[in-house]
PDB file of C-alpha atoms and ligand atoms in Angstrom:
ATOM      1  CA  MET X 376     148.942  65.594  51.852  1.00 43.00           C
ATOM      2  CA  THR X 377     149.544  67.721  54.931  1.00 44.00           C
ATOM      3  CA  ASP X 378     147.829  67.550  58.317  1.00 47.00           C
ATOM      4  CA  THR X 379     145.937  70.712  57.630  1.00 46.00           C
ATOM      5  CA  ASP X 380     144.395  69.227  54.523  1.00 48.00           C
ATOM      6  CA  THR X 381     142.791  66.465  56.601  1.00 50.00           C
ATOM      7  CA  GLN X 382     141.449  68.816  59.308  1.00 56.00           C
ATOM      8  CA  LYS X 383     137.825  69.788  58.856  1.00 57.00           C
ATOM      9  CA  PRO X 384     137.100  73.507  59.246  1.00 59.00           C
ATOM     10  CA  PRO X 385     135.280  74.290  62.541  1.00 60.00           C
ATOM     11  CA  ARG X 386     131.549  74.047  61.964  1.00 64.00           C
ATOM     12  CA  ALA X 387     129.852  77.392  62.044  1.00 67.00           C
ATOM     13  CA  ILE X 388     126.704  77.598  64.175  1.00 69.00           C
ATOM     14  CA  GLY X 389     123.819  77.750  61.745  1.00 77.00           C
ATOM     15  CA  LYS X 390     121.266  80.544  61.728  1.00 78.00           C
ATOM     16  CA  SER X 391     118.540  78.292  63.087  1.00 81.00           C
ATOM     17  CA  ARG X 392     120.764  77.191  65.985  1.00 82.00           C
ATOM     18  CA  TRP X 393     121.477  80.846  66.862  1.00 82.00           C
ATOM     19  CA  ALA X 394     117.771  81.543  66.788  1.00 85.00           C
ATOM     20  CA  LEU X 395     117.197  78.631  69.191  1.00 85.00           C
ATOM     21  CA  ILE X 396     119.955  79.842  71.567  1.00 84.00           C
ATOM     22  CA  ILE X 397     118.524  83.384  71.576  1.00 85.00           C
ATOM     23  CA  PHE X 398     115.009  82.032  72.083  1.00 84.00           C
ATOM     24  CA  LEU X 399     116.116  79.900  75.050  1.00 84.00           C
ATOM     25  CA  PHE X 400     118.022  82.837  76.560  1.00 84.00           C
ATOM     26  CA  VAL X 401     115.026  85.190  76.242  1.00 85.00           C
ATOM     27  CA  ALA X 402     112.641  82.520  77.564  1.00 83.00           C
ATOM     28  CA  ALA X 403     114.900  81.841  80.573  1.00 82.00           C
ATOM     29  CA  SER X 404     115.187  85.602  81.292  1.00 81.00           C
ATOM     30  CA  LEU X 405     111.415  86.063  81.075  1.00 81.00           C
ATOM     31  CA  LEU X 406     110.800  83.049  83.288  1.00 78.00           C
ATOM     32  CA  THR X 407     113.297  84.360  85.875  1.00 76.00           C
ATOM     33  CA  ALA X 408     111.675  87.821  85.810  1.00 74.00           C
ATOM     34  CA  TYR X 409     108.218  86.208  86.184  1.00 74.00           C
ATOM     35  CA  VAL X 410     109.340  84.091  89.152  1.00 71.00           C
ATOM     36  CA  LEU X 411     111.049  87.107  90.804  1.00 70.00           C
ATOM     37  CA  LEU X 412     107.916  89.225  90.285  1.00 77.00           C
ATOM     38  CA  ARG X 413     105.307  86.647  91.263  1.00 82.00           C
ATOM     39  CA  GLY X 414     106.170  85.989  94.936  1.00 89.00           C
ATOM     40  CA  SER X 415     103.354  85.139  97.343  1.00 93.00           C
ATOM     41  CA  THR X 416     100.160  86.577  98.869  1.00 96.00           C
ATOM     42  CA  ASP X 417      98.920  86.288 102.476  1.00 96.00           C
ATOM     43  CA  ILE X 418      95.689  87.343 104.169  1.00 98.00           C
ATOM     44  CA  ARG X 419      95.281  88.098 107.874  1.00 97.00           C
ATOM     45  CA  LYS X 420      92.616  89.524 110.136  1.00 97.00           C
ATOM     46  CA  LEU X 421      93.239  93.067 111.438  1.00 97.00           C
ATOM     47  CA  THR X 422      89.958  93.572 113.337  1.00 96.00           C
ATOM     48  CA  GLU X 423      86.452  92.109 113.205  1.00 94.00           C
ATOM     49  CA  GLN X 424      85.403  92.213 109.516  1.00 95.00           C
ATOM     50  CA  VAL X 425      88.634  93.857 108.286  1.00 97.00           C
ATOM     51  CA  TYR X 426      91.458  91.879 106.626  1.00 98.00           C
ATOM     52  CA  LEU X 427      94.912  92.805 105.299  1.00 98.00           C
ATOM     53  CA  ILE X 428      96.088  91.101 102.102  1.00 98.00           C
ATOM     54  CA  GLN X 429      99.833  91.465 101.476  1.00 97.00           C
ATOM     55  CA  SER X 430     101.786  90.348  98.417  1.00 96.00           C
ATOM     56  CA  THR X 431     105.571  90.378  98.263  1.00 93.00           C
ATOM     57  CA  SER X 432     108.148  89.071  95.809  1.00 91.00           C
ATOM     58  CA  PRO X 433     111.941  89.209  95.391  1.00 87.00           C
ATOM     59  CA  LEU X 434     111.520  92.106  92.915  1.00 84.00           C
ATOM     60  CA  PHE X 435     109.134  93.976  95.277  1.00 85.00           C
ATOM     61  CA  PRO X 436     110.296  93.097  98.795  1.00 84.00           C
ATOM     62  CA  HIS X 437     108.113  95.851 100.307  1.00 86.00           C
ATOM     63  CA  GLY X 438     105.175  94.408  98.395  1.00 90.00           C
ATOM     64  CA  SER X 439     101.661  95.762  98.050  1.00 95.00           C
ATOM     65  CA  ASN X 440      98.750  95.893 100.487  1.00 97.00           C
ATOM     66  CA  SER X 441      95.010  95.522 100.013  1.00 98.00           C
ATOM     67  CA  ILE X 442      92.266  95.724 102.627  1.00 98.00           C
ATOM     68  CA  ALA X 443      89.041  93.709 102.544  1.00 98.00           C
ATOM     69  CA  VAL X 444      86.055  94.949 104.571  1.00 97.00           C
ATOM     70  CA  GLN X 445      82.820  93.039 105.218  1.00 96.00           C
ATOM     71  CA  THR X 446      79.931  95.507 104.927  1.00 96.00           C
ATOM     72  CA  ASN X 447      76.144  95.216 104.793  1.00 93.00           C
ATOM     73  CA  ASN X 448      76.486  95.479 101.020  1.00 93.00           C
ATOM     74  CA  GLY X 449      79.130  92.802 100.421  1.00 96.00           C
ATOM     75  CA  ILE X 450      82.901  92.877 100.563  1.00 97.00           C
ATOM     76  CA  VAL X 451      84.776  96.100  99.822  1.00 98.00           C
ATOM     77  CA  LEU X 452      88.311  95.624  98.485  1.00 98.00           C
ATOM     78  CA  ILE X 453      90.691  98.577  98.735  1.00 98.00           C
ATOM     79  CA  ASP X 454      93.322  98.419  95.935  1.00 98.00           C
ATOM     80  CA  THR X 455      93.864  95.597  93.447  1.00 98.00           C
ATOM     81  CA  GLN X 456      97.704  95.511  93.691  1.00 96.00           C
ATOM     82  CA  LEU X 457      99.652  94.734  90.477  1.00 93.00           C
ATOM     83  CA  ALA X 458      97.605  92.872  87.855  1.00 94.00           C
ATOM     84  CA  ILE X 459      99.861  89.824  88.308  1.00 92.00           C
ATOM     85  CA  TRP X 460      98.729  89.626  91.972  1.00 95.00           C
ATOM     86  CA  THR X 461      95.020  90.515  91.626  1.00 97.00           C
ATOM     87  CA  GLY X 462      93.881  86.926  90.997  1.00 97.00           C
ATOM     88  CA  ARG X 463      95.587  85.769  94.178  1.00 97.00           C
ATOM     89  CA  VAL X 464      94.083  88.679  96.162  1.00 98.00           C
ATOM     90  CA  ASN X 465      90.626  87.683  94.894  1.00 98.00           C
ATOM     91  CA  ASP X 466      91.248  83.983  95.671  1.00 98.00           C
ATOM     92  CA  ALA X 467      92.366  84.831  99.237  1.00 98.00           C
ATOM     93  CA  ILE X 468      89.157  86.825  99.802  1.00 98.00           C
ATOM     94  CA  VAL X 469      86.902  84.101  98.382  1.00 98.00           C
ATOM     95  CA  LYS X 470      88.660  81.423 100.454  1.00 98.00           C
ATOM     96  CA  THR X 471      88.582  83.389 103.726  1.00 98.00           C
ATOM     97  CA  LEU X 472      85.359  85.400 103.424  1.00 97.00           C
ATOM     98  CA  GLY X 473      83.309  83.167 101.135  1.00 97.00           C
ATOM     99  CA  ALA X 474      82.630  85.633  98.290  1.00 97.00           C
ATOM    100  CA  PRO X 475      84.486  87.911  95.852  1.00 98.00           C
ATOM    101  CA  PRO X 476      84.486  91.693  96.411  1.00 98.00           C
ATOM    102  CA  SER X 477      81.368  93.543  95.286  1.00 98.00           C
ATOM    103  CA  THR X 478      83.075  96.950  95.505  1.00 98.00           C
ATOM    104  CA  VAL X 479      86.678  97.844  94.657  1.00 98.00           C
ATOM    105  CA  VAL X 480      88.180 101.176  95.727  1.00 98.00           C
ATOM    106  CA  ASN X 481      91.309 102.466  93.964  1.00 98.00           C
ATOM    107  CA  THR X 482      93.181 104.735  96.411  1.00 98.00           C
ATOM    108  CA  HIS X 483      94.793 106.308  93.293  1.00 97.00           C
ATOM    109  CA  TRP X 484      95.614 105.562  89.668  1.00 95.00           C
ATOM    110  CA  HIS X 485      99.028 103.859  89.937  1.00 93.00           C
ATOM    111  CA  THR X 486      99.066 100.405  88.364  1.00 92.00           C
ATOM    112  CA  ASP X 487     100.069  98.711  91.618  1.00 93.00           C
ATOM    113  CA  HIS X 488      96.734  99.941  93.050  1.00 96.00           C
ATOM    114  CA  SER X 489      94.373  99.789  90.055  1.00 97.00           C
ATOM    115  CA  GLY X 490      96.130  97.499  87.550  1.00 94.00           C
ATOM    116  CA  GLY X 491      93.832  94.532  88.207  1.00 97.00           C
ATOM    117  CA  ASN X 492      90.513  96.436  87.892  1.00 98.00           C
ATOM    118  CA  ASP X 493      89.621  94.611  84.671  1.00 97.00           C
ATOM    119  CA  GLN X 494      89.838  91.232  86.458  1.00 97.00           C
ATOM    120  CA  LEU X 495      87.288  92.262  89.113  1.00 97.00           C
ATOM    121  CA  THR X 496      84.895  94.540  87.259  1.00 95.00           C
ATOM    122  CA  GLU X 497      82.441  91.766  86.307  1.00 95.00           C
ATOM    123  CA  ALA X 498      81.590  91.067  89.962  1.00 95.00           C
ATOM    124  CA  ALA X 499      82.438  94.465  91.446  1.00 97.00           C
ATOM    125  CA  ASP X 500      81.726  98.176  91.096  1.00 98.00           C
ATOM    126  CA  ILE X 501      85.048 100.025  90.765  1.00 98.00           C
ATOM    127  CA  VAL X 502      85.113 103.259  92.807  1.00 98.00           C
ATOM    128  CA  ALA X 503      87.698 106.060  92.687  1.00 98.00           C
ATOM    129  CA  HIS X 504      88.024 109.827  92.837  1.00 98.00           C
ATOM    130  CA  GLU X 505      86.926 111.530  89.593  1.00 98.00           C
ATOM    131  CA  ASN X 506      90.517 112.603  88.825  1.00 98.00           C
ATOM    132  CA  VAL X 507      91.522 108.909  88.604  1.00 97.00           C
ATOM    133  CA  LEU X 508      88.927 108.261  85.883  1.00 98.00           C
ATOM    134  CA  ALA X 509      89.918 111.441  84.030  1.00 97.00           C
ATOM    135  CA  LEU X 510      93.611 110.521  84.107  1.00 96.00           C
ATOM    136  CA  LEU X 511      93.191 106.852  83.131  1.00 96.00           C
ATOM    137  CA  SER X 512      90.913 107.851  80.236  1.00 96.00           C
ATOM    138  CA  ARG X 513      93.657 109.793  78.441  1.00 95.00           C
ATOM    139  CA  PRO X 514      97.362 109.226  77.656  1.00 91.00           C
ATOM    140  CA  HIS X 515      99.212 110.163  80.827  1.00 88.00           C
ATOM    141  CA  GLU X 516     102.693 110.652  82.143  1.00 82.00           C
ATOM    142  CA  GLY X 517     103.927 108.494  84.926  1.00 78.00           C
ATOM    143  CA  PHE X 518     106.964 106.865  86.410  1.00 71.00           C
ATOM    144  CA  GLY X 519     108.530 103.599  85.298  1.00 57.00           C
ATOM    145  CA  LEU X 520     107.868 100.770  87.762  1.00 49.00           C
ATOM    146  CA  THR X 521     111.514  99.963  88.372  1.00 46.00           C
ATOM    147  CA  GLU X 522     113.324 103.277  87.956  1.00 51.00           C
ATOM    148  CA  PRO X 523     112.415 106.057  90.360  1.00 51.00           C
ATOM    149  CA  GLY X 524     112.033 109.370  88.599  1.00 56.00           C
ATOM    150  CA  SER X 525     111.905 107.806  85.127  1.00 64.00           C
ATOM    151  CA  HIS X 526     109.226 108.913  82.678  1.00 73.00           C
ATOM    152  CA  HIS X 527     106.767 106.634  80.993  1.00 80.00           C
ATOM    153  CA  THR X 528     103.769 107.580  78.880  1.00 85.00           C
ATOM    154  CA  TYR X 529     100.797 105.336  79.571  1.00 87.00           C
ATOM    155  CA  ASP X 530      98.067 104.721  76.980  1.00 91.00           C
ATOM    156  CA  PRO X 531      94.461 105.330  78.034  1.00 94.00           C
ATOM    157  CA  ARG X 532      93.159 102.366  80.024  1.00 94.00           C
ATOM    158  CA  GLU X 533      90.714  99.942  78.335  1.00 94.00           C
ATOM    159  CA  LYS X 534      87.101 100.457  79.485  1.00 94.00           C
ATOM    160  CA  ASP X 535      87.171  97.337  81.724  1.00 94.00           C
ATOM    161  CA  GLY X 536      90.047  98.801  83.729  1.00 96.00           C
ATOM    162  CA  LEU X 537      88.381 102.168  84.401  1.00 97.00           C
ATOM    163  CA  PRO X 538      86.550 103.211  87.584  1.00 97.00           C
ATOM    164  CA  GLU X 539      82.752 103.055  87.104  1.00 97.00           C
ATOM    165  CA  THR X 540      81.637 105.091  90.114  1.00 97.00           C
ATOM    166  CA  VAL X 541      83.460 108.340  90.850  1.00 98.00           C
ATOM    167  CA  TYR X 542      83.042 110.862  93.643  1.00 97.00           C
ATOM    168  CA  ASP X 543      84.448 114.181  94.790  1.00 97.00           C
ATOM    169  CA  GLY X 544      85.002 115.241  98.394  1.00 96.00           C
ATOM    170  CA  LEU X 545      83.476 112.437 100.422  1.00 97.00           C
ATOM    171  CA  LEU X 546      81.706 109.147  99.729  1.00 98.00           C
ATOM    172  CA  THR X 547      80.138 106.985 102.423  1.00 97.00           C
ATOM    173  CA  LEU X 548      79.794 103.276 101.606  1.00 95.00           C
ATOM    174  CA  ALA X 549      77.362 100.815 103.196  1.00 91.00           C
ATOM    175  CA  PRO X 550      78.076 100.453 106.937  1.00 93.00           C
ATOM    176  CA  MET X 551      79.857  97.462 108.443  1.00 92.00           C
ATOM    177  CA  ARG X 552      77.830  94.638 109.974  1.00 82.00           C
ATOM    178  CA  SER X 553      78.863  96.127 113.343  1.00 85.00           C
ATOM    179  CA  GLY X 554      77.315  99.445 112.263  1.00 91.00           C
ATOM    180  CA  GLY X 555      80.736 101.106 111.871  1.00 94.00           C
ATOM    181  CA  LEU X 556      81.136 103.560 109.007  1.00 94.00           C
ATOM    182  CA  VAL X 557      83.249 103.187 105.859  1.00 96.00           C
ATOM    183  CA  GLU X 558      84.097 106.656 104.530  1.00 97.00           C
ATOM    184  CA  ILE X 559      86.197 107.547 101.499  1.00 98.00           C
ATOM    185  CA  VAL X 560      87.803 111.000 101.679  1.00 98.00           C
ATOM    186  CA  HIS X 561      89.607 112.755  98.812  1.00 98.00           C
ATOM    187  CA  PHE X 562      92.911 114.538  99.401  1.00 97.00           C
ATOM    188  CA  PRO X 563      93.444 116.929  96.467  1.00 94.00           C
ATOM    189  CA  HIS X 564      97.242 117.235  96.180  1.00 96.00           C
ATOM    190  CA  ALA X 565      99.226 114.667  98.132  1.00 97.00           C
ATOM    191  CA  HIS X 566     100.752 111.520  96.560  1.00 96.00           C
ATOM    192  CA  THR X 567      98.740 112.353  93.378  1.00 95.00           C
ATOM    193  CA  ASP X 568      95.737 114.619  92.706  1.00 96.00           C
ATOM    194  CA  GLY X 569      93.283 111.733  93.108  1.00 97.00           C
ATOM    195  CA  ASP X 570      94.157 110.169  96.467  1.00 98.00           C
ATOM    196  CA  SER X 571      91.418 108.480  98.466  1.00 98.00           C
ATOM    197  CA  VAL X 572      91.840 107.616 102.144  1.00 98.00           C
ATOM    198  CA  VAL X 573      89.351 105.091 103.522  1.00 98.00           C
ATOM    199  CA  PHE X 574      88.367 105.438 107.186  1.00 98.00           C
ATOM    200  CA  ILE X 575      87.020 102.017 108.203  1.00 97.00           C
ATOM    201  CA  ASP X 576      84.823 101.146 111.167  1.00 94.00           C
ATOM    202  CA  ASP X 577      85.088 104.607 112.736  1.00 89.00           C
ATOM    203  CA  GLU X 578      88.891 104.835 112.299  1.00 89.00           C
ATOM    204  CA  LYS X 579      89.715 101.418 113.747  1.00 95.00           C
ATOM    205  CA  VAL X 580      91.541 100.835 110.429  1.00 98.00           C
ATOM    206  CA  VAL X 581      92.563 103.535 107.943  1.00 98.00           C
ATOM    207  CA  ALA X 582      93.719 102.702 104.401  1.00 98.00           C
ATOM    208  CA  VAL X 583      95.920 105.623 103.372  1.00 98.00           C
ATOM    209  CA  GLY X 584      97.207 104.406  99.983  1.00 98.00           C
ATOM    210  CA  ASP X 585     100.653 105.785  99.175  1.00 97.00           C
ATOM    211  CA  ILE X 586     100.304 108.986 101.230  1.00 97.00           C
ATOM    212  CA  VAL X 587     102.337 107.181 103.903  1.00 96.00           C
ATOM    213  CA  TRP X 588     105.371 104.977 103.203  1.00 94.00           C
ATOM    214  CA  PRO X 589     106.353 103.806 106.687  1.00 91.00           C
ATOM    215  CA  GLY X 590     110.126 104.023 107.176  1.00 92.00           C
ATOM    216  CA  SER X 591     110.855 105.629 103.801  1.00 94.00           C
ATOM    217  CA  PHE X 592     110.555 108.975 102.024  1.00 96.00           C
ATOM    218  CA  PRO X 593     107.154 108.950 100.289  1.00 95.00           C
ATOM    219  CA  PHE X 594     106.800 109.175  96.502  1.00 93.00           C
ATOM    220  CA  ILE X 595     105.229 112.351  95.133  1.00 93.00           C
ATOM    221  CA  ASP X 596     103.721 112.003  91.640  1.00 92.00           C
ATOM    222  CA  VAL X 597     104.588 115.563  90.628  1.00 89.00           C
ATOM    223  CA  HIS X 598     103.514 114.890  87.003  1.00 87.00           C
ATOM    224  CA  ASN X 599      99.964 114.223  88.157  1.00 91.00           C
ATOM    225  CA  GLY X 600      99.123 116.788  90.811  1.00 93.00           C
ATOM    226  CA  GLY X 601     101.124 115.300  93.694  1.00 94.00           C
ATOM    227  CA  ASP X 602     102.612 117.798  96.149  1.00 96.00           C
ATOM    228  CA  ALA X 603     104.861 117.315  99.197  1.00 97.00           C
ATOM    229  CA  ILE X 604     103.210 120.162 101.137  1.00 97.00           C
ATOM    230  CA  GLY X 605      99.744 118.747 100.393  1.00 97.00           C
ATOM    231  CA  LEU X 606     100.968 115.330 101.522  1.00 98.00           C
ATOM    232  CA  LEU X 607     101.914 116.793 104.918  1.00 97.00           C
ATOM    233  CA  ALA X 608      98.457 118.381 105.177  1.00 97.00           C
ATOM    234  CA  ALA X 609      96.875 114.986 104.393  1.00 98.00           C
ATOM    235  CA  ILE X 610      98.936 113.288 107.129  1.00 98.00           C
ATOM    236  CA  ASP X 611      97.760 115.994 109.563  1.00 98.00           C
ATOM    237  CA  VAL X 612      94.110 115.170 108.819  1.00 97.00           C
ATOM    238  CA  ILE X 613      94.812 111.432 109.233  1.00 98.00           C
ATOM    239  CA  LEU X 614      96.560 112.094 112.569  1.00 98.00           C
ATOM    240  CA  ALA X 615      93.666 114.274 113.751  1.00 97.00           C
ATOM    241  CA  ARG X 616      91.027 111.640 112.876  1.00 97.00           C
ATOM    242  CA  THR X 617      92.802 108.558 114.232  1.00 97.00           C
ATOM    243  CA  ASN X 618      93.436 107.405 117.813  1.00 97.00           C
ATOM    244  CA  PRO X 619      96.208 105.393 119.533  1.00 97.00           C
ATOM    245  CA  GLN X 620      94.429 102.108 118.710  1.00 97.00           C
ATOM    246  CA  SER X 621      93.981 102.867 114.980  1.00 98.00           C
ATOM    247  CA  ILE X 622      95.759 100.599 112.502  1.00 98.00           C
ATOM    248  CA  ILE X 623      97.075 102.754 109.641  1.00 98.00           C
ATOM    249  CA  VAL X 624      97.730 100.774 106.465  1.00 98.00           C
ATOM    250  CA  GLY X 625      99.801 102.233 103.627  1.00 97.00           C
ATOM    251  CA  GLY X 626      99.901 100.803 100.120  1.00 97.00           C
ATOM    252  CA  HIS X 627     103.246  99.147 100.840  1.00 95.00           C
ATOM    253  CA  ARG X 628     105.136  97.888 103.902  1.00 93.00           C
ATOM    254  CA  ASP X 629     103.644  96.920 107.262  1.00 94.00           C
ATOM    255  CA  PRO X 630     100.849  98.844 109.024  1.00 97.00           C
ATOM    256  CA  THR X 631     101.783 101.686 111.342  1.00 97.00           C
ATOM    257  CA  THR X 632     100.329 103.333 114.460  1.00 98.00           C
ATOM    258  CA  GLN X 633      99.254 106.918 115.116  1.00 98.00           C
ATOM    259  CA  ALA X 634     102.365 107.535 117.268  1.00 98.00           C
ATOM    260  CA  GLU X 635     104.656 106.139 114.556  1.00 98.00           C
ATOM    261  CA  LEU X 636     102.879 108.258 111.943  1.00 98.00           C
ATOM    262  CA  ALA X 637     103.367 111.394 114.076  1.00 98.00           C
ATOM    263  CA  ALA X 638     107.118 110.681 114.303  1.00 97.00           C
ATOM    264  CA  TYR X 639     107.247 110.033 110.548  1.00 97.00           C
ATOM    265  CA  ARG X 640     105.363 113.273 109.828  1.00 97.00           C
ATOM    266  CA  ALA X 641     107.917 115.215 111.911  1.00 97.00           C
ATOM    267  CA  GLN X 642     110.854 113.761 109.954  1.00 97.00           C
ATOM    268  CA  ILE X 643     109.219 114.462 106.588  1.00 97.00           C
ATOM    269  CA  ALA X 644     108.349 118.038 107.664  1.00 98.00           C
ATOM    270  CA  GLU X 645     111.926 118.672 108.842  1.00 98.00           C
ATOM    271  CA  THR X 646     113.422 117.576 105.524  1.00 98.00           C
ATOM    272  CA  ILE X 647     110.926 119.772 103.629  1.00 98.00           C
ATOM    273  CA  GLU X 648     111.961 122.759 105.781  1.00 98.00           C
ATOM    274  CA  ILE X 649     115.664 122.111 105.092  1.00 98.00           C
ATOM    275  CA  ILE X 650     114.996 122.040 101.330  1.00 98.00           C
ATOM    276  CA  ARG X 651     112.703 125.096 101.534  1.00 98.00           C
ATOM    277  CA  THR X 652     115.336 127.134 103.428  1.00 98.00           C
ATOM    278  CA  ALA X 653     118.099 126.159 100.973  1.00 98.00           C
ATOM    279  CA  LYS X 654     115.878 127.011  97.983  1.00 97.00           C
ATOM    280  CA  ALA X 655     114.880 130.368  99.519  1.00 97.00           C
ATOM    281  CA  ALA X 656     118.602 131.134  99.931  1.00 97.00           C
ATOM    282  CA  GLY X 657     118.916 130.802  96.142  1.00 97.00           C
ATOM    283  CA  LYS X 658     120.446 127.336  95.939  1.00 97.00           C
ATOM    284  CA  SER X 659     119.748 125.274  92.833  1.00 96.00           C
ATOM    285  CA  LEU X 660     118.330 121.740  92.903  1.00 96.00           C
ATOM    286  CA  ALA X 661     121.774 120.398  91.932  1.00 96.00           C
ATOM    287  CA  GLU X 662     123.433 122.272  94.808  1.00 97.00           C
ATOM    288  CA  ILE X 663     120.902 121.068  97.386  1.00 97.00           C
ATOM    289  CA  THR X 664     121.156 117.479  96.092  1.00 96.00           C
ATOM    290  CA  ASN X 665     124.933 117.679  96.217  1.00 97.00           C
ATOM    291  CA  GLU X 666     124.923 118.901  99.828  1.00 97.00           C
ATOM    292  CA  GLY X 667     122.402 116.215 100.790  1.00 97.00           C
ATOM    293  CA  LEU X 668     120.289 116.014 103.945  1.00 98.00           C
ATOM    294  CA  PRO X 669     121.754 115.587 107.457  1.00 97.00           C
ATOM    295  CA  GLY X 670     122.748 112.008 108.303  1.00 96.00           C
ATOM    296  CA  GLN X 671     119.835 111.480 110.699  1.00 96.00           C
ATOM    297  CA  TYR X 672     117.500 111.103 107.687  1.00 97.00           C
ATOM    298  CA  ALA X 673     119.680 108.550 105.853  1.00 96.00           C
ATOM    299  CA  SER X 674     117.498 105.599 106.926  1.00 95.00           C
ATOM    300  CA  LEU X 675     114.521 107.145 105.054  1.00 96.00           C
ATOM    301  CA  SER X 676     116.420 106.918 101.753  1.00 95.00           C
ATOM    302  CA  GLY X 677     115.007 103.794 100.111  1.00 87.00           C
ATOM    303  CA  ASP X 678     115.231 101.864  96.835  1.00 81.00           C
ATOM    304  CA  THR X 679     112.040 103.404  95.464  1.00 84.00           C
ATOM    305  CA  VAL X 680     112.617 106.934  96.726  1.00 91.00           C
ATOM    306  CA  PRO X 681     116.321 107.580  97.351  1.00 93.00           C
ATOM    307  CA  GLU X 682     117.266 110.890  99.002  1.00 96.00           C
ATOM    308  CA  ALA X 683     118.052 112.642  95.689  1.00 94.00           C
ATOM    309  CA  THR X 684     114.591 111.748  94.320  1.00 93.00           C
ATOM    310  CA  TRP X 685     112.918 113.057  97.495  1.00 95.00           C
ATOM    311  CA  ILE X 686     114.857 116.347  97.315  1.00 96.00           C
ATOM    312  CA  SER X 687     113.851 116.734  93.654  1.00 94.00           C
ATOM    313  CA  MET X 688     110.152 116.037  94.360  1.00 94.00           C
ATOM    314  CA  VAL X 689     110.083 118.485  97.274  1.00 96.00           C
ATOM    315  CA  TYR X 690     111.942 121.132  95.230  1.00 96.00           C
ATOM    316  CA  GLN X 691     109.347 120.819  92.449  1.00 93.00           C
ATOM    317  CA  SER X 692     106.522 120.987  95.017  1.00 94.00           C
ATOM    318  CA  LEU X 693     107.909 124.306  96.275  1.00 95.00           C
ATOM    319  CA  GLU X 694     107.812 125.901  92.799  1.00 87.00           C
TER     320      GLU X 694
HETATM  321 ZN1   ZN E1943     101.263 105.158  94.264  1.00 86.92          ZN
END
């Protein structure tokens, strides 16, 4: 009898053990993704009867913003944030203001602004521009949440997630307790074709959705009516209506001032002119992307909208 005869063959891992290992690996990955996505939510007072609710997480360090406004007809919530955060947004409002929102405004269709509609629709009327309802009611093209520029086809939204009240042009909500106005204004071709900007308490606070991304190139949803030139026009109207004391709140990142928005508008306009001039000289998108923008705009190139994505969105807007 040799040594090898007495050695047992190595035990193969059985099918069921492999299944368990794979299950544990997938479960751990999902749990990690959930923890990285979940993050935290804070609420703070901006002015009398106007509150900012910000959620951030390791996966979305620039987070999402909502605004809550106390009006004569209950609390108006502007944007639901991602569905995973909507419950916390609602809880923060109930805890601080004593009641859930009775009106929800979607500044546009993107899921990080309207994804939690179905969680709030029982207590609240969901309001948006008519193009948001039209888009969410049919299969629609959009971008993937994590990859800028990537395509994703969204199914039509379930009825509970759809806006119930739509408007075109201008919609005035119930006034604030102070008497200040809450006006929703449509901007036809900016970040999307269904952008609403909410002027609150006579411009003391302005919720601009994703028309303004402070400190970063903005995203233009060119698949759904967004347009870089229209976005500039929208910023011009916002600048004209606001004053040095106005608090301008984008859908992401910290609020900005009128002076900061004017400086941002200038930078965005300059980059559009550079791309327009290059395109008019016959340069292709690939050539312009390859050359890049002058170094002074490098700080605007962000994770969500890197410089190449911005050049591509502007190039398509100029077609
Ligand atoms: Zn958006």
